[in-house]
Short mmCIF file of C-alpha atoms in Angstrom, two decimals:
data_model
loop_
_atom_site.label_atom_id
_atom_site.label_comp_id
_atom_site.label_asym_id
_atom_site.label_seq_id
_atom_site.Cartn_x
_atom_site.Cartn_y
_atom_site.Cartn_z
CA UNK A 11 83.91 146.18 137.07
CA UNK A 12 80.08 145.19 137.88
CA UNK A 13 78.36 147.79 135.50
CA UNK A 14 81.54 146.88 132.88
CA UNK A 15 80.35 143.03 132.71
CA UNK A 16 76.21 144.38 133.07
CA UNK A 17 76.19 146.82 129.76
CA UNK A 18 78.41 144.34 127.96
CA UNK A 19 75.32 141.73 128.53
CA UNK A 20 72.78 144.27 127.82
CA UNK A 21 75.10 145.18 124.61
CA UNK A 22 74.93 141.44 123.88
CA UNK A 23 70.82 140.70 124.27
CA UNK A 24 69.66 143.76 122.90
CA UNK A 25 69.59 142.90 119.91
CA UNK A 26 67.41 139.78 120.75
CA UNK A 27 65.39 141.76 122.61
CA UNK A 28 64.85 143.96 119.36
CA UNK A 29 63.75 141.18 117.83
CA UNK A 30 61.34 139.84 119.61
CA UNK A 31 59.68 143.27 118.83
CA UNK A 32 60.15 143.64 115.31
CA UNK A 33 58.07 139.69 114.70
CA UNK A 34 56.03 138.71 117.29
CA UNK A 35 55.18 134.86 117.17
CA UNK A 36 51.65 133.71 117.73
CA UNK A 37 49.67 130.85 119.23
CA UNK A 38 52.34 128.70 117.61
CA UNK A 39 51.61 125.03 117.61
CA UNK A 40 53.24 121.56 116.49
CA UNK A 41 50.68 118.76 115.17
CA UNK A 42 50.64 115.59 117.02
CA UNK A 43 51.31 112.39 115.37
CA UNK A 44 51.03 108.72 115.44
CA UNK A 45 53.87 106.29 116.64
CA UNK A 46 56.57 105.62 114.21
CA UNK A 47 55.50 109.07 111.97
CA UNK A 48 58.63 110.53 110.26
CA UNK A 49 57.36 113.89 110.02
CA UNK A 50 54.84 116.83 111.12
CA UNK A 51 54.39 120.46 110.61
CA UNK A 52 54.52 123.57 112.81
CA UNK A 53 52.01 126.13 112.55
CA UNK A 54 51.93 130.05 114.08
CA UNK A 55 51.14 133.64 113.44
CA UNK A 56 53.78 135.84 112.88
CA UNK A 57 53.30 139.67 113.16
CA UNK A 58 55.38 142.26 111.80
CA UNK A 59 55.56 145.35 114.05
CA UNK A 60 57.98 147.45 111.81
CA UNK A 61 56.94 149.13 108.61
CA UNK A 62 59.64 146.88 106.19
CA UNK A 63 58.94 143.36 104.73
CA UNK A 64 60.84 140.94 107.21
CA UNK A 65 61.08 137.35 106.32
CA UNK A 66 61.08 133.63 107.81
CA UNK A 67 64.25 132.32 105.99
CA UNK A 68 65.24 129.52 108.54
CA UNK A 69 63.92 127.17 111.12
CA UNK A 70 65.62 125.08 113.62
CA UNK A 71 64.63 122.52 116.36
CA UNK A 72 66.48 119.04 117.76
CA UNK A 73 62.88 117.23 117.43
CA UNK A 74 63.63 116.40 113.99
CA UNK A 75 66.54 115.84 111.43
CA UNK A 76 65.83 118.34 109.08
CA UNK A 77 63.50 121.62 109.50
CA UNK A 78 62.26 123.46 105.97
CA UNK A 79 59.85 126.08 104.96
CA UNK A 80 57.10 125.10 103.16
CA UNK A 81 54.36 126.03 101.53
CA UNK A 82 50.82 124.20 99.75
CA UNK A 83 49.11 125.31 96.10
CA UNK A 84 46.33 123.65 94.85
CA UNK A 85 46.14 123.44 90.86
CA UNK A 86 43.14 122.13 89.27
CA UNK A 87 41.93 120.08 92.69
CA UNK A 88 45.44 118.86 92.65
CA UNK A 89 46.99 119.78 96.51
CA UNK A 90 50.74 119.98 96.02
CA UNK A 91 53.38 120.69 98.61
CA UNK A 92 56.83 122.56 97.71
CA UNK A 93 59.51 124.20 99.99
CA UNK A 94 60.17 127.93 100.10
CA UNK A 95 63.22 129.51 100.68
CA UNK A 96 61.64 132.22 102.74
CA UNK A 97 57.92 132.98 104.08
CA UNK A 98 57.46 136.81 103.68
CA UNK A 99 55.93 139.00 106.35
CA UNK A 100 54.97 142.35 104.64
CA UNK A 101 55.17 145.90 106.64
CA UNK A 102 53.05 146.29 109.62
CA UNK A 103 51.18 143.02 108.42
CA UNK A 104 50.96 139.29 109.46
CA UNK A 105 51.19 136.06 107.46
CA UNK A 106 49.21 132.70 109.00
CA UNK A 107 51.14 129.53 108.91
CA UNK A 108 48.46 127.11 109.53
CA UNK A 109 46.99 123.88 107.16
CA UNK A 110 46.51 123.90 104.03
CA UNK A 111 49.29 126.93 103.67
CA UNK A 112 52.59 128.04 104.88
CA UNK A 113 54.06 125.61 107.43
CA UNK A 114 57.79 124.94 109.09
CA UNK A 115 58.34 121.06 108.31
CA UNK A 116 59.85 118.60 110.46
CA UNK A 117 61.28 115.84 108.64
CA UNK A 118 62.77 112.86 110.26
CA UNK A 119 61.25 112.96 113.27
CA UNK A 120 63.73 111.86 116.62
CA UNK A 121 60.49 111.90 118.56
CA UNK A 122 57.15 111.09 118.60
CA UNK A 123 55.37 114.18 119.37
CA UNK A 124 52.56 113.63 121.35
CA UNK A 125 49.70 115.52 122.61
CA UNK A 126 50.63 118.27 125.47
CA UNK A 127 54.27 118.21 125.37
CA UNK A 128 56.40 120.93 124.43
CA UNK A 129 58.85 121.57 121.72
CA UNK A 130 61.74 124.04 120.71
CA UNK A 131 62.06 125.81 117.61
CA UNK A 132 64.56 128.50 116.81
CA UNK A 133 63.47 131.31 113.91
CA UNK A 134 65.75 132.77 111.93
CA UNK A 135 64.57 136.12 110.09
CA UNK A 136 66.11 138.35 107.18
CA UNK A 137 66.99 141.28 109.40
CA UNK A 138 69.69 139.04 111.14
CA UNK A 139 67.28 138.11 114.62
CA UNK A 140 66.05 135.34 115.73
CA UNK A 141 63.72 133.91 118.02
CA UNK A 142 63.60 130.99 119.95
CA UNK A 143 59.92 129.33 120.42
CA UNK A 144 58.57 127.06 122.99
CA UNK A 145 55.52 125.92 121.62
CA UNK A 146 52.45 122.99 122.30
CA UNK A 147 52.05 120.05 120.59
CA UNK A 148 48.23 119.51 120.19
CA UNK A 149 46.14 117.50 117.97
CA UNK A 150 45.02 119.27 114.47
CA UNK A 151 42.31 121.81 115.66
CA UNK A 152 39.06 121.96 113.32
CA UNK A 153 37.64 125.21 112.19
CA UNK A 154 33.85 125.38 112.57
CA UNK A 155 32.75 127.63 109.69
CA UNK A 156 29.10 128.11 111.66
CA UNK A 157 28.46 127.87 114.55
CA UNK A 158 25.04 125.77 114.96
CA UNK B 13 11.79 105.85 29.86
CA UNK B 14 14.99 104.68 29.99
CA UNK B 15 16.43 108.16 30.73
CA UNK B 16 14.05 107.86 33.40
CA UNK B 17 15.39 105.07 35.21
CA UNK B 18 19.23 106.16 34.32
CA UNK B 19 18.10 109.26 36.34
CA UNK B 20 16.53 107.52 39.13
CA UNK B 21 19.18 104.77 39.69
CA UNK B 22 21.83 108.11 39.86
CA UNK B 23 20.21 109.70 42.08
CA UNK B 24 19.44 106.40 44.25
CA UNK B 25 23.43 106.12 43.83
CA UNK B 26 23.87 109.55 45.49
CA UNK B 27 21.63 108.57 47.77
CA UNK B 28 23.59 106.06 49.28
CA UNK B 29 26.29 108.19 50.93
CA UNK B 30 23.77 110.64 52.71
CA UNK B 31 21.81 107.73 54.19
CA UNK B 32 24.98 106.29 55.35
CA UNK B 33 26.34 109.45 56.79
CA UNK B 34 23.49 109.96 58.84
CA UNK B 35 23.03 106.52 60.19
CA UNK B 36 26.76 106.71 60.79
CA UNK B 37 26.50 110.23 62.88
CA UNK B 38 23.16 108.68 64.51
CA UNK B 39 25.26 105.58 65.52
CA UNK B 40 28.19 107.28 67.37
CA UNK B 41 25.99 109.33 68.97
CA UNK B 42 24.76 106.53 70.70
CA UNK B 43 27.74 105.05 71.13
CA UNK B 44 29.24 108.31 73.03
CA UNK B 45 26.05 108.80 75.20
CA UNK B 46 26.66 105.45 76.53
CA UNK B 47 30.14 106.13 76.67
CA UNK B 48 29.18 108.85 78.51
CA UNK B 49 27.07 107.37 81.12
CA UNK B 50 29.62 104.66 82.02
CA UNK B 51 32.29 107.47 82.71
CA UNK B 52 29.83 109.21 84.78
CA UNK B 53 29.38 106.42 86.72
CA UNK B 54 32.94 106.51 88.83
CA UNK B 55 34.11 103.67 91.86
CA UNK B 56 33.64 100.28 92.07
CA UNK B 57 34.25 97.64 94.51
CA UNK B 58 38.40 96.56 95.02
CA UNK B 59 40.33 93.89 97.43
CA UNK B 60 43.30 96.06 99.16
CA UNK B 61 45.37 94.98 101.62
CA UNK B 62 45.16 95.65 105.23
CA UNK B 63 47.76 95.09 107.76
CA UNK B 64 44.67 92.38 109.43
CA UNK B 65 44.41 90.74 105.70
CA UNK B 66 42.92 91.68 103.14
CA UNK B 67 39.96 94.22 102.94
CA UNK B 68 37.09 93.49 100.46
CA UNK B 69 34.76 96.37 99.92
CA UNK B 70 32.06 94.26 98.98
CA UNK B 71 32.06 92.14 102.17
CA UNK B 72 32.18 94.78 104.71
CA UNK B 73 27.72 94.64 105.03
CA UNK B 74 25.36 97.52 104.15
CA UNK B 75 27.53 100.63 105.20
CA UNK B 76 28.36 104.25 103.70
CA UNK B 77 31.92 104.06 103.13
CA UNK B 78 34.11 107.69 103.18
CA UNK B 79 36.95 106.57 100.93
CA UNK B 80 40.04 109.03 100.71
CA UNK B 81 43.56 108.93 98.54
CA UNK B 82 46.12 110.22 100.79
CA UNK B 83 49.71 108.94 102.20
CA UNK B 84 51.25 108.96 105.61
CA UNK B 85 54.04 110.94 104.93
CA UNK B 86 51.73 113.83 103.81
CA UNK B 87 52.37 116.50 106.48
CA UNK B 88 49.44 118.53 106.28
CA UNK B 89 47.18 117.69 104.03
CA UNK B 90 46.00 114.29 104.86
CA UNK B 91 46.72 114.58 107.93
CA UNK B 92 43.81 117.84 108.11
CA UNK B 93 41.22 115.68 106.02
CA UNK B 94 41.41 113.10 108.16
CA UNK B 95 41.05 114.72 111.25
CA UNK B 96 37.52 116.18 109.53
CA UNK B 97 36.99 112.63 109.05
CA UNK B 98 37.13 111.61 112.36
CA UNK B 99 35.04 114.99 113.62
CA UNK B 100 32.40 114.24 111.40
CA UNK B 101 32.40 110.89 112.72
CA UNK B 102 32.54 112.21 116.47
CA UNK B 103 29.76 113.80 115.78
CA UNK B 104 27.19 111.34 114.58
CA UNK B 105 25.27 109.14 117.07
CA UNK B 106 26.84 106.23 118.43
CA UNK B 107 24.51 103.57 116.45
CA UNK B 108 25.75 104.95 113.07
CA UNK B 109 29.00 104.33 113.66
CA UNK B 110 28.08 100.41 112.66
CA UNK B 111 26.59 101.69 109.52
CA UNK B 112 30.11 103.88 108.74
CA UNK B 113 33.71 102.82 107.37
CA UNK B 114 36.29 104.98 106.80
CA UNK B 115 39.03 104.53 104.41
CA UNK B 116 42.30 106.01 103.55
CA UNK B 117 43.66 104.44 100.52
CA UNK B 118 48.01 104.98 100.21
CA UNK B 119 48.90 106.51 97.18
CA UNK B 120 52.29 106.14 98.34
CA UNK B 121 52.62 102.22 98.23
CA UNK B 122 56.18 101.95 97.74
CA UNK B 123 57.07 103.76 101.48
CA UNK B 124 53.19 103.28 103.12
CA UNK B 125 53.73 99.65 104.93
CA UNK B 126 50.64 97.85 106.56
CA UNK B 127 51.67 98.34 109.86
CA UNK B 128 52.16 102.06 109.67
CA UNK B 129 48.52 103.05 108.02
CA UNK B 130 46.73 100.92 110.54
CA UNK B 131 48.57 103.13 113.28
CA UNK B 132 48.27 105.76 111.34
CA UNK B 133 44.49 105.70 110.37
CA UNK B 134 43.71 104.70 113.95
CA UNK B 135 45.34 107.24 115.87
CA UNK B 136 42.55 109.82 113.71
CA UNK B 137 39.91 107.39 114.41
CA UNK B 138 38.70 103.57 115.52
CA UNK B 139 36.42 103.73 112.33
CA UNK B 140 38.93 104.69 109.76
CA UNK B 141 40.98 101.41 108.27
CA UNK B 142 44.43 102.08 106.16
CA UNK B 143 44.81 100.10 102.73
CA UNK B 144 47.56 100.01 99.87
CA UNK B 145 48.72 97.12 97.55
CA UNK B 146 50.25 97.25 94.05
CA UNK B 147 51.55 100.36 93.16
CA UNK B 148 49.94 99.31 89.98
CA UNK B 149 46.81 98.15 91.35
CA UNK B 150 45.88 101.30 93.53
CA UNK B 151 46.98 103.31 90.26
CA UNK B 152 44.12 101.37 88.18
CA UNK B 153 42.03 102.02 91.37
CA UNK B 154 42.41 105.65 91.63
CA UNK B 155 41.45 106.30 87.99
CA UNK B 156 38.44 104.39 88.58
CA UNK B 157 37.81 106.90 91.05
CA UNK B 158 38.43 110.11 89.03
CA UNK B 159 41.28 110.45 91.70
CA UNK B 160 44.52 112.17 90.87
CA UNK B 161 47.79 111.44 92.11
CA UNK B 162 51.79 111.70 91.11
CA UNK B 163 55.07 111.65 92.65
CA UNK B 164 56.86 115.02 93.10
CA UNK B 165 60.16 115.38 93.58
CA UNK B 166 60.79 118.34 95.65
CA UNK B 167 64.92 119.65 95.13
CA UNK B 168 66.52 120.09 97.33
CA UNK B 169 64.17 118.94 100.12
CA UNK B 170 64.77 116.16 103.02
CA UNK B 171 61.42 114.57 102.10
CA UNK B 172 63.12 113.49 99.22
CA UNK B 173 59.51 113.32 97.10
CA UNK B 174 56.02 114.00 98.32
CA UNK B 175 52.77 113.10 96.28
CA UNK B 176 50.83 115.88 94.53
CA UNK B 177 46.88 114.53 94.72
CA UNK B 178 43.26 115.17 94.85
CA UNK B 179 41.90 115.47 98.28
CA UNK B 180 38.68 114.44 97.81
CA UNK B 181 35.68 112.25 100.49
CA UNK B 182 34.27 109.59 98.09
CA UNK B 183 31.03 108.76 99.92
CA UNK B 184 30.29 105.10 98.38
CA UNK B 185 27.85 102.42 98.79
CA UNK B 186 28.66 98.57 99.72
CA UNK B 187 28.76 98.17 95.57
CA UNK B 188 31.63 100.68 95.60
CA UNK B 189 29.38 103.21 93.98
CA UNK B 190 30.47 106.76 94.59
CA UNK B 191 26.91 108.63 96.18
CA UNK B 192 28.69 111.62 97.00
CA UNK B 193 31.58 113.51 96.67
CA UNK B 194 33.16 116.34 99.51
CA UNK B 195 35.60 118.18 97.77
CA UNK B 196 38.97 119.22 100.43
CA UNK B 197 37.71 121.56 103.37
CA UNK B 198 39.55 122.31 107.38
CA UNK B 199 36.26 122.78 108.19
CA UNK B 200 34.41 118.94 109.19
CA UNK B 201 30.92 120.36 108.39
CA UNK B 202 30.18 119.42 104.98
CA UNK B 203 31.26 116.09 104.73
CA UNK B 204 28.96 115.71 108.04
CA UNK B 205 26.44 116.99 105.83
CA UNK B 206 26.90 114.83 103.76
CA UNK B 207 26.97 111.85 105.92
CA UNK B 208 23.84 112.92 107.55
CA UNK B 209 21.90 112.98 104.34
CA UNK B 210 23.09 109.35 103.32
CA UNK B 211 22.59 107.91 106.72
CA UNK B 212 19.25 109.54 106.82
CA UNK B 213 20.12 111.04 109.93
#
């Protein structure tokens, strides 16, 4: 009876722990905001151990009302912000989602998130897994491009 | 004789048009240098509204103003130019800081209240004051500026619209006029560069 209820659980989180091989999540982070700020942005590396194209197509998380994919072009100087349907992670490759690019979107914020707590998201990918994410919320981190 | 003159007056006649051609060309050319240098010459000084009254660039003493276009609601963005605002600023000496005024102008007026850019702008940095007004006025403003900006709708999207723009440091003096420009970076080194050299640091 044990070993009948222990490789129905194993049958039931392998998968998940498939998944959590196939896209590894990286130094994910959310970006701290001010009092009273409907929305902020989630940033992370995501890896791609197998050899196909996997992609983000959904995000989740009970911080905020709504959670989209989206992305930033610049035309002519002009910085403008639109929502993708999916962020693509080619074969054995990695995508950034940091500033200025790719980011997950929080809008409607339930929270203010505030500098070292921790937030939930949930990933959704095109294979059918999913992770879930517990991730910092830190201030937005500055890139030196020398170091002086 | 009198052919003479007949033949002199004609050609004095056909004269007339050349002469008048080239004082005409010589005279828009003027006209569009000048044209030119007033175009050149982008800023100027404005009266916004702050959410502690209103905020006269004019009256704010001999200080290097970093002037930005952004909005609140921008997720990533503004809210990455900003924070190079405030680490350039970190990073200057402590008696600058007096000589220094950072502003973020809303190019979202209609959902940008007073109360919101002052916590916004403040939670970046002390330094840094939030302004808006007219939706008309900051248009006028912005083109004074050579800044961009227009409303977006994005389908199908929670955020309902964003605002496509410019992100660009407009390094002024007390007059409003634009010394230097930084053009968008993540990286807060070149628009403390660029602070340095006008501070004379």
């Amino acid at each position: 009876m044990k070993k009948w209820v222990m490789s129905l659980l194993l049958m039931l989180t392998a998968p998940f722990a498939l998944a959590g091989q196939v896209v590894d999540v990286m130094h994910p982070y959310a970006r701290a905001v001010p009092a009273g700020q409907e929305n902020s942005a989630i940033f992370m590396m995501l890896k791609n151990n197998s050899a196909r194209p996997v992609s983000l197509i959904k995000a989740q998380s009970s911080v905020a009302e709504t959670v989209e994919l989206h992305t930033h072009m610049v035309h002519d100087g002009v910085m403008m912000m639109r929502q993708v349907p999916e962020i693509q992670i080619p074969g054995n490759g990695s995508v950034k989602l940091q500033p200025g690019g790719f980011h997950v979107m929080l809008i409607g914020l339930k929270q203010q998130l505030k500098e070292g707590e921790k937030i939930r998201v949930k990933l959704h990918f095109s294979n059918g897994s999913m992770s879930t994410v517990e991730l910092p919320v830190k201030k937005v981190q500055m890139g030196m491009k020398h170091q002086h | 004789m009198d052919s003479f003159k007949k033949h002199f007056l004609k050609a004095l006649v056909m004269l007339i048009p050349a002469v008048a051609l080239v004082a005409g060309m010589e005279y828009y050319q003027k006209q569009q240098m000048e044209q030119g240098q007033t175009s050149a010459q982008i800023g100027g000084t404005f009266v916004l509204q702050s959410a502690d009254g209103p905020f006269d660039l004019s009256q704010q003493g001999d200080k290097l103003n970093v002037i930005y276009f952004g909005y609140t609601q921008c997720p990533d963005i503004c809210p990455t130019s900003l924070s190079v605002m405030a680490h350039a600023f970190k990073q200057l000496p402590e008696e600058a800081m007096s000589r220094l005024q950072g502003i973020l102008i809303s190019v979202d007026p209609e959902r940008d209240t007073l109360e919101h850019l002052k916590n916004y702008t403040e939670f970046f940095h002390s330094n840094i004051v939030g302004l808006t007004d007219t939706p008309e006025n900051i248009k006028a403003l912005a083109a004074r500026y050579g800044a961009f900006y227009r409303k977006a709708e994005i389908a199908g999207s929670a955020m309902g619209y964003a605002v496509d723009h410019t992100s660009i440091f407009y390094l002024t003096n007390s007059q409003g006029q634009v010394v230097e420009t930084v053009s968008h970076s993540a990286s807060p080194d070149d628009l403390l560069a660029a602070l340095k050299r006008q501070l004379k640091l």
